[in-house]
Coordinates of C-alpha atoms in Angstrom, one line a residue:
Chain A
M71 CA 91.8 -0.5 109.7
L72 CA 88.6 -2.1 108.8
A73 CA 89.1 -1.2 105.2
I74 CA 92.5 -2.8 105.1
F75 CA 91.2 -5.9 106.9
K76 CA 88.4 -6.2 104.3
R77 CA 90.7 -5.8 101.4
E78 CA 93.2 -8.4 102.7
M79 CA 90.4 -10.9 103.3
K80 CA 89.1 -10.3 99.7
S81 CA 92.6 -10.6 98.3
Y82 CA 93.0 -14.0 99.8
F83 CA 90.1 -15.1 97.7
T84 CA 90.9 -13.3 94.5
S85 CA 94.0 -15.5 94.2
P86 CA 94.0 -19.2 94.7
I87 CA 96.0 -18.8 98.0
G88 CA 92.9 -18.6 100.2
Y89 CA 91.2 -21.6 98.7
V90 CA 94.4 -23.6 98.7
F91 CA 95.0 -22.7 102.3
I92 CA 91.5 -23.6 103.5
A93 CA 91.4 -26.9 101.6
M94 CA 94.9 -27.9 102.7
F95 CA 94.4 -26.9 106.3
L96 CA 91.0 -28.6 106.6
A97 CA 92.3 -31.8 105.1
V98 CA 95.4 -32.0 107.2
N99 CA 93.5 -30.9 110.3
A100 CA 90.8 -33.6 109.8
F101 CA 93.4 -36.3 109.0
L102 CA 95.5 -35.5 112.0
F103 CA 92.4 -35.3 114.2
S104 CA 90.8 -38.5 113.1
N105 CA 94.1 -40.4 113.1
M106 CA 95.0 -39.2 116.7
T107 CA 91.6 -39.9 118.1
Y108 CA 88.6 -41.9 117.0
V109 CA 90.1 -43.6 114.0
G110 CA 93.7 -44.2 114.8
R111 CA 93.7 -44.6 118.5
M112 CA 90.2 -45.2 119.6
T113 CA 90.5 -42.5 122.2
T114 CA 89.0 -39.2 123.2
D115 CA 92.4 -37.9 124.4
V116 CA 93.1 -34.9 122.1
G117 CA 96.6 -34.1 123.5
G118 CA 98.3 -35.9 120.6
Y119 CA 96.3 -34.0 118.0
F120 CA 97.0 -30.6 119.5
N121 CA 100.7 -31.3 119.8
F122 CA 100.9 -32.2 116.1
I123 CA 98.6 -29.5 114.7
I124 CA 101.2 -26.9 115.9
F125 CA 103.6 -28.1 113.3
V126 CA 101.3 -27.0 110.5
F127 CA 102.3 -23.5 111.3
I128 CA 105.6 -24.1 109.6
V129 CA 103.7 -24.0 106.3
I130 CA 100.6 -21.9 107.1
A131 CA 102.3 -19.0 108.9
P132 CA 104.4 -18.1 105.9
M133 CA 101.6 -18.9 103.5
L134 CA 99.2 -16.5 105.1
T135 CA 101.7 -13.7 105.8
M136 CA 104.3 -13.7 103.0
K137 CA 102.6 -11.2 100.7
L138 CA 101.0 -8.9 103.3
F139 CA 103.6 -6.2 103.2
S140 CA 106.2 -7.4 100.7
E141 CA 103.7 -7.2 97.8
E142 CA 102.5 -3.7 98.8
R143 CA 106.1 -2.5 98.8
R144 CA 106.9 -4.1 95.5
T145 CA 103.9 -2.6 93.7
R146 CA 104.2 0.7 95.6
T147 CA 100.7 0.5 96.8
E148 CA 101.9 1.1 100.3
Q149 CA 102.2 4.7 99.3
L150 CA 98.4 4.8 99.2
L151 CA 98.1 3.3 102.6
L152 CA 100.7 5.5 104.1
T153 CA 99.2 8.7 102.7
S154 CA 95.7 7.9 103.8
P155 CA 94.2 8.9 107.1
V156 CA 95.0 5.5 108.7
S157 CA 97.4 5.1 111.6
L158 CA 100.4 2.8 111.1
F159 CA 99.2 0.5 113.8
G160 CA 95.7 0.4 112.2
M161 CA 97.4 -0.7 108.9
V162 CA 99.6 -3.3 110.6
F163 CA 96.8 -4.6 112.8
G164 CA 94.3 -4.8 109.9
K165 CA 96.6 -7.0 108.0
F166 CA 97.5 -9.2 111.0
L167 CA 93.8 -9.6 111.8
A168 CA 93.1 -10.7 108.2
A169 CA 95.7 -13.4 108.3
F170 CA 94.6 -14.4 111.8
T171 CA 91.0 -14.6 110.8
M172 CA 91.9 -16.9 107.9
F173 CA 93.7 -19.2 110.2
G174 CA 91.4 -18.9 113.2
G175 CA 88.2 -19.2 111.2
T176 CA 89.4 -22.3 109.3
F177 CA 90.7 -23.8 112.5
I178 CA 87.4 -23.2 114.4
A179 CA 85.2 -24.2 111.5
G180 CA 87.1 -27.4 110.9
N181 CA 87.2 -28.4 114.6
I182 CA 83.5 -27.8 115.2
V183 CA 82.9 -30.7 112.8
N184 CA 85.8 -32.7 114.2
F185 CA 84.6 -32.4 117.8
A186 CA 81.0 -32.9 116.9
I187 CA 82.0 -36.3 115.6
L188 CA 84.1 -37.0 118.7
Y189 CA 81.2 -36.0 121.0
G190 CA 79.0 -38.4 118.9
Y191 CA 81.2 -41.3 120.0
S192 CA 81.7 -40.5 123.7
T193 CA 82.1 -37.6 126.1
P194 CA 85.6 -36.1 125.9
N195 CA 87.0 -33.6 128.4
T196 CA 85.6 -30.2 127.3
A197 CA 88.0 -28.1 129.4
V198 CA 91.0 -29.8 127.8
I199 CA 89.6 -29.2 124.3
L200 CA 88.9 -25.5 125.0
S201 CA 92.2 -24.7 126.7
N202 CA 94.1 -26.6 123.9
S203 CA 92.2 -24.7 121.2
L204 CA 92.9 -21.4 122.9
G205 CA 96.6 -22.3 123.1
V206 CA 96.8 -23.2 119.4
L207 CA 95.0 -19.9 118.5
L208 CA 97.5 -18.0 120.7
I209 CA 100.5 -19.7 119.1
G210 CA 99.0 -19.0 115.7
A211 CA 98.6 -15.3 116.6
A212 CA 102.3 -15.2 117.7
F213 CA 103.6 -16.9 114.5
I214 CA 101.4 -14.8 112.3
A215 CA 102.7 -11.6 113.9
I216 CA 106.2 -12.9 113.3
G217 CA 105.3 -13.5 109.7
V218 CA 103.8 -10.0 109.4
F219 CA 107.1 -8.5 110.6
V220 CA 109.2 -10.6 108.2
S221 CA 107.0 -9.7 105.3
A222 CA 107.5 -6.0 106.1
L223 CA 111.3 -6.5 105.9
T224 CA 111.5 -7.4 102.3
E225 CA 110.0 -6.7 98.9
N226 CA 110.2 -10.4 97.9
Q227 CA 107.4 -12.7 98.8
M228 CA 109.6 -15.8 98.7
V229 CA 112.2 -14.3 101.0
A230 CA 109.5 -13.4 103.4
A231 CA 108.1 -16.9 103.3
V232 CA 111.4 -18.6 103.8
G233 CA 112.3 -16.2 106.6
T234 CA 109.1 -16.8 108.4
M235 CA 109.4 -20.5 107.9
A236 CA 112.9 -20.5 109.4
I237 CA 111.9 -18.6 112.5
V238 CA 108.8 -20.8 113.1
L239 CA 111.0 -23.9 112.6
F240 CA 113.5 -22.6 115.1
M241 CA 110.9 -21.8 117.7
L242 CA 109.3 -25.2 117.4
F243 CA 112.4 -27.4 117.4
I244 CA 114.3 -25.5 120.0
Q245 CA 112.8 -27.8 122.6
I246 CA 114.2 -30.9 120.9
V247 CA 117.6 -29.4 120.4
N248 CA 117.5 -28.2 124.0
S249 CA 117.8 -31.7 125.5
Y250 CA 121.2 -32.1 123.9
I251 CA 122.6 -29.0 125.5
D252 CA 124.8 -29.4 128.5
S253 CA 124.9 -25.8 129.8
Y254 CA 122.1 -25.2 132.2
A255 CA 122.0 -21.5 131.5
V256 CA 121.6 -21.9 127.8
R257 CA 118.9 -24.5 128.4
V258 CA 116.9 -22.1 130.5
V259 CA 117.2 -19.3 128.0
L260 CA 116.2 -21.5 125.1
S261 CA 113.3 -23.1 126.9
W262 CA 112.2 -19.6 127.6
I263 CA 112.0 -18.8 123.9
S264 CA 110.5 -22.2 123.1
V265 CA 106.9 -22.0 122.1
F266 CA 106.3 -25.6 123.1
S267 CA 107.4 -25.6 126.7
R268 CA 104.7 -23.0 127.3
F269 CA 102.1 -25.0 125.7
A270 CA 102.2 -27.9 128.2
N271 CA 99.8 -26.4 130.7
F272 CA 97.1 -25.8 128.1
G273 CA 97.3 -29.5 127.4
Y274 CA 96.1 -30.2 130.9
G275 CA 93.1 -28.0 130.6
I276 CA 94.6 -25.1 132.4
I277 CA 94.6 -21.6 131.1
D278 CA 98.2 -20.6 132.0
L279 CA 98.2 -16.9 132.4
A280 CA 102.0 -16.7 132.1
A281 CA 101.9 -18.5 128.8
L282 CA 98.9 -16.5 127.6
L283 CA 100.9 -13.3 128.3
Y284 CA 103.9 -14.8 126.6
Y285 CA 102.1 -15.5 123.4
L286 CA 100.3 -12.2 123.4
S287 CA 103.6 -10.4 124.1
I288 CA 105.3 -12.1 121.1
C289 CA 102.3 -11.0 119.1
F290 CA 102.4 -7.5 120.3
V291 CA 106.2 -7.1 120.1
F292 CA 106.3 -8.1 116.5
L293 CA 103.4 -6.0 115.4
F294 CA 105.0 -3.1 117.3
L295 CA 108.3 -3.8 115.5
T296 CA 106.5 -3.7 112.2
V297 CA 105.1 -0.3 113.1
R298 CA 108.5 0.9 114.1
L299 CA 110.0 -0.4 110.9
Y300 CA 107.6 1.7 108.9
E301 CA 108.2 4.7 111.1
K302 CA 112.0 4.3 110.6
R303 CA 111.6 4.0 106.9
R304 CA 109.7 7.2 106.9
W305 CA 112.4 9.0 108.8
S306 CA 115.4 7.7 107.0
Chain B
M227 CA 98.4 33.0 108.2
T228 CA 95.3 33.8 106.0
T229 CA 92.6 31.2 105.6
Q230 CA 93.4 31.1 101.9
T231 CA 96.8 29.4 102.4
M232 CA 96.3 25.7 101.7
I233 CA 99.8 24.5 101.8
E234 CA 102.6 26.1 103.7
V235 CA 106.1 24.7 103.4
K236 CA 108.7 26.2 105.5
N237 CA 112.5 25.5 105.3
L238 CA 111.9 22.0 104.3
V239 CA 115.0 19.8 104.3
K240 CA 115.3 16.1 103.4
R241 CA 118.7 14.4 103.7
F242 CA 119.4 10.9 102.6
G243 CA 122.7 10.1 104.2
S244 CA 124.9 13.0 103.3
K245 CA 122.9 13.9 100.2
Y246 CA 120.4 16.7 100.3
A247 CA 117.4 15.7 98.3
V248 CA 115.5 18.8 99.3
D249 CA 117.4 21.7 100.7
D250 CA 115.7 24.5 102.5
L251 CA 112.5 24.7 100.4
S252 CA 109.9 27.3 101.4
F253 CA 106.7 28.2 99.5
S254 CA 103.0 28.4 100.1
V255 CA 100.1 27.6 97.9
G256 CA 96.7 29.4 98.0
K257 CA 93.2 28.2 97.3
S258 CA 92.3 27.3 93.7
E259 CA 95.8 27.5 92.4
I260 CA 97.2 25.1 89.9
V261 CA 100.8 24.9 90.7
G262 CA 103.3 23.3 88.4
F263 CA 106.2 21.8 90.2
L264 CA 109.0 21.7 87.7
G265 CA 112.5 20.4 87.7
P266 CA 114.9 18.0 86.1
N267 CA 114.9 14.4 87.0
G268 CA 116.3 13.9 90.5
A269 CA 115.7 17.5 91.5
G270 CA 113.6 16.5 94.5
K271 CA 110.1 16.9 93.2
S272 CA 108.8 13.6 94.3
T273 CA 110.6 13.8 97.6
T274 CA 108.9 17.1 98.3
M275 CA 105.5 15.7 97.3
N276 CA 106.1 12.7 99.5
M277 CA 106.8 15.0 102.4
I278 CA 103.8 17.1 101.8
T279 CA 101.6 14.1 101.8
G280 CA 103.2 12.6 104.8
Y281 CA 104.7 9.5 103.2
L282 CA 108.2 10.7 104.2
S283 CA 109.2 12.8 107.1
S284 CA 111.4 15.9 106.7
T285 CA 114.8 16.0 108.2
S286 CA 113.9 19.5 109.3
G287 CA 111.3 22.1 108.4
T288 CA 107.5 22.0 108.5
V289 CA 104.6 21.3 106.2
E290 CA 101.2 22.7 107.1
I291 CA 98.1 21.6 105.3
C292 CA 95.4 24.3 106.0
G293 CA 97.2 25.2 109.1
V294 CA 97.5 21.6 110.3
D295 CA 101.1 20.3 110.7
I296 CA 101.5 17.0 108.8
L297 CA 103.7 15.5 111.6
D298 CA 101.6 16.8 114.5
D299 CA 98.2 15.6 113.2
P300 CA 99.0 13.3 110.2
M301 CA 95.4 11.9 110.1
G302 CA 93.8 15.4 110.0
A303 CA 96.2 16.6 107.4
K304 CA 96.1 13.5 105.2
R305 CA 92.3 13.7 105.1
M306 CA 92.6 17.0 103.1
I307 CA 94.9 15.6 100.5
G308 CA 94.4 13.4 97.5
Y309 CA 97.7 12.1 96.2
L310 CA 98.6 10.3 93.0
P311 CA 102.2 9.1 93.4
E312 CA 104.6 8.7 90.5
Q313 CA 103.5 5.1 90.1
P314 CA 99.7 4.8 90.6
P315 CA 99.2 2.7 93.7
L316 CA 96.8 0.2 92.2
Y317 CA 96.1 -3.4 93.2
P318 CA 96.1 -5.3 89.9
D319 CA 93.8 -8.1 91.1
M320 CA 91.0 -5.8 92.0
T321 CA 88.3 -4.4 89.8
I322 CA 88.0 -0.6 89.4
R323 CA 84.8 -0.7 91.6
E324 CA 86.4 -2.8 94.3
Y325 CA 89.5 -0.6 94.3
L326 CA 87.6 2.7 94.5
N327 CA 85.4 1.3 97.2
F328 CA 88.5 0.3 99.2
V329 CA 89.9 3.8 98.8
Y330 CA 86.6 5.2 99.9
D331 CA 86.7 3.1 103.1
L332 CA 90.4 3.8 103.6
K333 CA 89.8 7.5 103.6
G334 CA 86.8 7.2 105.8
C335 CA 84.6 9.1 103.5
T336 CA 81.1 10.1 104.5
L337 CA 79.7 11.2 101.1
N338 CA 77.1 9.2 99.4
R339 CA 79.2 6.2 98.2
K340 CA 77.5 5.2 95.0
K341 CA 76.8 8.7 93.8
H342 CA 80.3 10.0 94.7
L343 CA 82.2 7.1 93.1
E344 CA 80.1 7.2 89.9
E345 CA 80.6 10.9 89.7
I346 CA 84.4 10.5 89.9
C347 CA 84.4 7.8 87.3
Q348 CA 82.4 10.1 85.0
V349 CA 84.9 12.9 85.5
V350 CA 87.9 10.8 84.7
K351 CA 86.0 8.9 82.0
I352 CA 86.3 5.4 83.3
F353 CA 82.6 5.0 83.9
D354 CA 82.1 2.2 81.4
D355 CA 84.9 0.1 82.8
Y356 CA 83.7 0.8 86.3
K357 CA 80.3 -0.5 85.4
R358 CA 81.7 -3.5 83.5
G359 CA 83.8 -4.5 86.4
R360 CA 87.2 -4.7 84.6
L361 CA 90.2 -5.8 86.5
I362 CA 92.9 -3.2 87.0
K363 CA 95.6 -5.4 85.6
N364 CA 93.8 -5.6 82.3
L365 CA 93.7 -1.8 81.8
S366 CA 96.0 0.1 79.5
K367 CA 98.6 2.4 81.0
G368 CA 96.4 5.5 80.3
Y369 CA 93.4 3.9 82.0
K370 CA 95.5 2.9 85.0
Q371 CA 96.6 6.5 85.3
R372 CA 92.9 7.6 85.2
V373 CA 92.1 5.1 88.0
G374 CA 95.0 6.6 89.9
I375 CA 93.6 10.1 89.5
A376 CA 90.2 8.8 90.5
E377 CA 91.8 7.5 93.6
A378 CA 93.2 10.9 94.4
L379 CA 89.7 12.4 93.9
V380 CA 87.9 10.1 96.3
G381 CA 86.6 11.9 99.3
N382 CA 86.7 15.2 97.4
P383 CA 89.8 16.5 99.1
Q384 CA 90.6 20.2 99.0
I385 CA 94.2 19.6 97.8
I386 CA 95.1 17.3 95.0
I387 CA 98.7 16.4 94.4
L388 CA 99.6 14.7 91.2
D389 CA 103.1 13.4 90.6
E390 CA 103.8 13.3 86.8
P391 CA 100.1 12.6 85.9
T392 CA 100.6 12.5 82.2
I393 CA 103.6 10.3 82.0
G394 CA 103.3 7.4 79.5
L395 CA 99.9 8.6 78.1
D396 CA 99.1 9.0 74.4
P397 CA 98.6 12.5 73.0
K398 CA 94.9 12.4 73.1
E399 CA 94.9 11.2 76.7
I400 CA 97.4 13.9 77.7
I401 CA 95.0 16.5 76.3
E402 CA 92.1 15.0 78.2
I403 CA 94.0 14.7 81.4
R404 CA 95.2 18.3 81.1
S405 CA 91.7 19.7 80.6
L406 CA 90.6 17.5 83.5
I407 CA 93.3 19.1 85.7
R408 CA 92.3 22.5 84.6
A409 CA 88.7 21.8 85.5
L410 CA 89.8 20.5 88.9
G411 CA 91.7 23.7 89.5
E412 CA 88.4 25.6 89.6
N413 CA 87.5 24.4 93.0
H414 CA 90.5 22.5 94.3
T415 CA 94.1 23.4 94.9
V416 CA 96.2 21.3 92.6
I417 CA 99.9 20.7 92.6
L418 CA 101.3 18.7 89.8
S419 CA 104.9 17.8 89.1
T420 CA 106.3 17.3 85.7
H421 CA 109.4 17.7 83.7
I422 CA 107.5 18.4 80.6
L423 CA 107.6 22.1 80.4
S424 CA 104.8 22.6 77.9
E425 CA 102.5 20.9 80.3
V426 CA 103.0 23.6 82.8
Q427 CA 102.4 26.2 80.2
A428 CA 99.2 24.4 79.2
V429 CA 97.6 24.0 82.7
C430 CA 99.2 25.8 85.5
S431 CA 98.6 29.2 86.9
R432 CA 101.8 29.3 88.8
I433 CA 105.2 27.7 88.4
L434 CA 107.7 26.5 90.9
I435 CA 111.1 25.5 89.5
I436 CA 113.2 23.4 91.7
N437 CA 116.7 22.2 91.0
S438 CA 119.1 20.2 93.2
G439 CA 116.5 20.4 96.0
K440 CA 116.4 24.2 95.9
L441 CA 113.7 26.6 94.8
V442 CA 115.0 28.6 91.8
A443 CA 111.9 30.3 90.7
D444 CA 108.4 30.9 91.9
E445 CA 106.3 32.9 89.5
K446 CA 102.8 33.3 88.1
I447 CA 102.8 31.7 84.7
E448 CA 102.1 35.0 82.8
N449 CA 105.1 36.5 84.5
A450 CA 107.3 33.5 83.9
V451 CA 108.7 35.0 80.7
N452 CA 110.1 37.9 82.8
L453 CA 112.2 35.4 84.6
L454 CA 114.4 35.3 81.6
G455 CA 116.8 38.1 81.6
T456 CA 117.7 37.8 78.0
N457 CA 116.6 39.5 74.9
R458 CA 113.3 39.6 72.9
R459 CA 113.5 38.0 69.6
L460 CA 111.6 38.9 66.4
D461 CA 111.6 37.3 63.1
A462 CA 111.0 39.9 60.3
R463 CA 110.5 39.4 56.6
I464 CA 111.9 42.5 54.8
C465 CA 112.1 43.3 51.1
G466 CA 115.4 44.7 49.8
V467 CA 119.0 43.9 49.3
Q468 CA 120.4 41.8 52.1
R469 CA 123.4 44.0 52.8
D470 CA 121.5 47.2 52.9
V471 CA 118.8 45.8 55.1
L472 CA 121.3 44.5 57.6
R473 CA 123.1 47.8 57.6
V474 CA 119.8 49.7 58.4
L475 CA 118.8 47.2 61.0
R476 CA 122.1 47.4 62.8
S477 CA 122.0 51.2 62.8
V478 CA 118.9 51.1 65.0
P479 CA 120.2 51.7 68.6
E480 CA 117.8 49.4 70.4
I481 CA 118.6 46.4 68.2
T482 CA 121.4 44.3 69.8
Y483 CA 121.6 41.7 67.1
A484 CA 120.4 41.3 63.6
D485 CA 121.2 38.6 61.1
L486 CA 119.8 36.8 58.1
I487 CA 118.1 33.5 58.6
G488 CA 117.6 32.9 54.9
E489 CA 114.4 31.7 53.2
R490 CA 114.2 33.9 50.2
E491 CA 110.7 34.6 49.0
G492 CA 110.5 36.9 46.0
D493 CA 112.8 39.8 46.8
S494 CA 112.4 39.4 50.6
Y495 CA 114.4 37.6 53.2
L496 CA 113.9 36.5 56.7
Y497 CA 115.9 38.2 59.4
S498 CA 116.3 37.5 63.0
I499 CA 116.3 40.5 65.3
E500 CA 117.0 40.8 69.0
S501 CA 116.5 43.7 71.2
S502 CA 117.4 44.3 74.8
A503 CA 115.0 43.0 77.4
G504 CA 111.9 45.1 78.1
V505 CA 112.2 47.2 75.0
D506 CA 109.5 47.1 72.3
I507 CA 111.2 47.9 69.0
R508 CA 108.4 47.0 66.6
K509 CA 107.3 50.6 66.0
S510 CA 110.7 52.1 65.5
L511 CA 111.7 49.1 63.4
F512 CA 108.7 49.7 61.1
N513 CA 109.4 53.4 60.8
T514 CA 113.1 53.0 60.2
L515 CA 112.4 50.4 57.4
A516 CA 109.7 52.6 55.9
E517 CA 112.1 55.6 55.8
N518 CA 114.6 53.5 53.9
N519 CA 111.9 52.2 51.5
M520 CA 112.3 48.6 52.7
P521 CA 108.8 47.2 53.0
L522 CA 108.3 45.1 56.1
I523 CA 106.0 42.3 54.9
G524 CA 106.0 40.0 57.9
L525 CA 106.8 40.2 61.6
S526 CA 106.5 37.6 64.2
E527 CA 107.5 37.5 67.8
Q528 CA 109.5 34.5 68.9
N529 CA 108.1 33.7 72.3
T530 CA 110.7 32.7 74.8
S531 CA 109.4 29.3 75.8
L532 CA 109.5 27.8 79.2
E533 CA 112.3 25.6 78.0
D534 CA 114.5 28.6 77.6
I535 CA 113.5 30.0 81.0
F536 CA 114.0 26.6 82.6
I537 CA 117.4 26.0 81.1
S538 CA 118.7 29.4 81.9
L539 CA 117.5 29.2 85.5
V540 CA 118.8 25.8 86.1
D541 CA 122.0 26.6 84.3
K542 CA 122.6 29.8 86.3
K543 CA 122.3 28.0 89.6
Y544 CA 124.9 25.4 88.8
S545 CA 128.4 26.3 89.9
A546 CA 131.0 25.9 87.2
K547 CA 132.1 22.6 88.6
E548 CA 128.7 21.1 88.9
S549 CA 127.4 22.2 85.6
K550 CA 129.7 19.9 83.6
A551 CA 128.4 16.8 85.4
A552 CA 124.9 17.9 85.3
R553 CA 124.8 18.9 81.7
P554 CA 123.2 15.7 80.4
R555 CA 120.1 16.7 82.3
Y556 CA 119.3 19.3 79.8
E557 CA 118.3 16.6 77.4
I558 CA 114.9 17.1 78.9
K559 CA 114.5 19.6 76.1
T560 CA 114.8 16.9 73.4
D561 CA 112.8 14.5 75.6
T562 CA 109.6 16.6 75.1
P563 CA 107.8 14.8 72.3
E564 CA 106.7 16.8 69.3
Y565 CA 103.0 16.6 69.9
Q566 CA 103.1 18.3 73.2
T567 CA 104.3 21.5 71.7
K568 CA 101.8 21.2 68.9
E569 CA 99.0 21.0 71.4
D570 CA 99.9 24.2 72.9
E571 CA 99.7 26.1 69.7
D572 CA 96.0 25.6 69.3

């Protein structure tokens, strides 16, 4: 697992994708943050920033995950992984972890600077910042797991990217669509799927156990499905 | 089971939909054997290898690696195998060093990393490129193949499985890779698949022929010729009048066929003579010709090649209906480039 993690991390930086991701994410993150707080609104309320930053997953989840499995399948290198003494879960988790580290590392590194500046101006609510950050990291983990699964479905990176993008979009905008739906039952089901409705509590500085479990479950289910997909391929 | 059995394949079946890619295959491979896995394209060679290495699961039947079932304990079994798939599993954007280090980690090796990897690179002759840090995507096909073999050797596994290791290489590289495989066979168990028959003759100690997913022959290479139930052929250069010589030849009871091939040289002609299987007619041929005052000035045995064995075996196993459809497969014979047969002669 560690070997796969290390290789994936390296491969982000042997192609421009890692650098482009970091540069883009840091820039967008800093812009959003400054605009929502000390520059744009003269406030230490970080709620707006955290609500907006979630939308960058539409771009970064596919970007980080599109080639994870599709490329291995196209170049047949997965044959090496699957005939090596590595468990399927180790393989899937190693790749997931690499993508998550890219996102999480950049997110944390960028925000250390952002919040240091904010603390320089005044004293923001630390609990809210921490719970919000945790929430974003969890949502990131869930979306990346979805991306990992979609990448394992296809040999084509672009198909994987578009597929992941579509799912992430759907899960983010479900909340907006939801308010136009008359049927109560449908609304309940959709808001259950919605990633946003769960995020609300984190915004108040509360670590919502139900939401935490929800995000971790999505993460686990999609990683598990990826493992099953590989098992199924082996047996068919 | 003896401790010497490295690979034990029992009643292996792989079905894709309704098509049987491998159909009830059983064989075992002992220590330090080099086994040539032979068959026409699409016979099920790669599928079988993929099942032995745990990349695919069998529909039914078992594969045991040193007594460990590949499905019960995949990690344990995979640790004992080095596998070079048909298409070397290389990451083009890595250097050879990065790649081999990755494989080393992936296989969880405990040997001295630097020493082990350098040794392997020296064995497959990519040491310079390893040192220089060349990217895999810039390597030639032959060098990529070598890196693939190096990958299979990492961790010094007891069993090495190579799927068409010499495909796409130039003649010099083929000779090098073959001698490398022979050297590996001294203390590893090697299975290699190929449809180049002369390759098996050149390297293997044992030959498994598979066709339509079924095992059609399993013989030591020196006995392989016996697989062929047909006649022995001799080419003889005999002085004398053609008609008389042929009359004399055809009067020898053991000779089943005799005819002129041509090529006059002085007053001698070249004749092709066949005898029934297992009979050595050389002495009686000499005596008979001497009695008739027809000097025998040249005699050469026409070795039945593996090609002949292969085609006869594969041919025999086809039912009349199937054989028509499958006939184009025999073009394998013409596929074999000239140089490969040349190499075997020296």
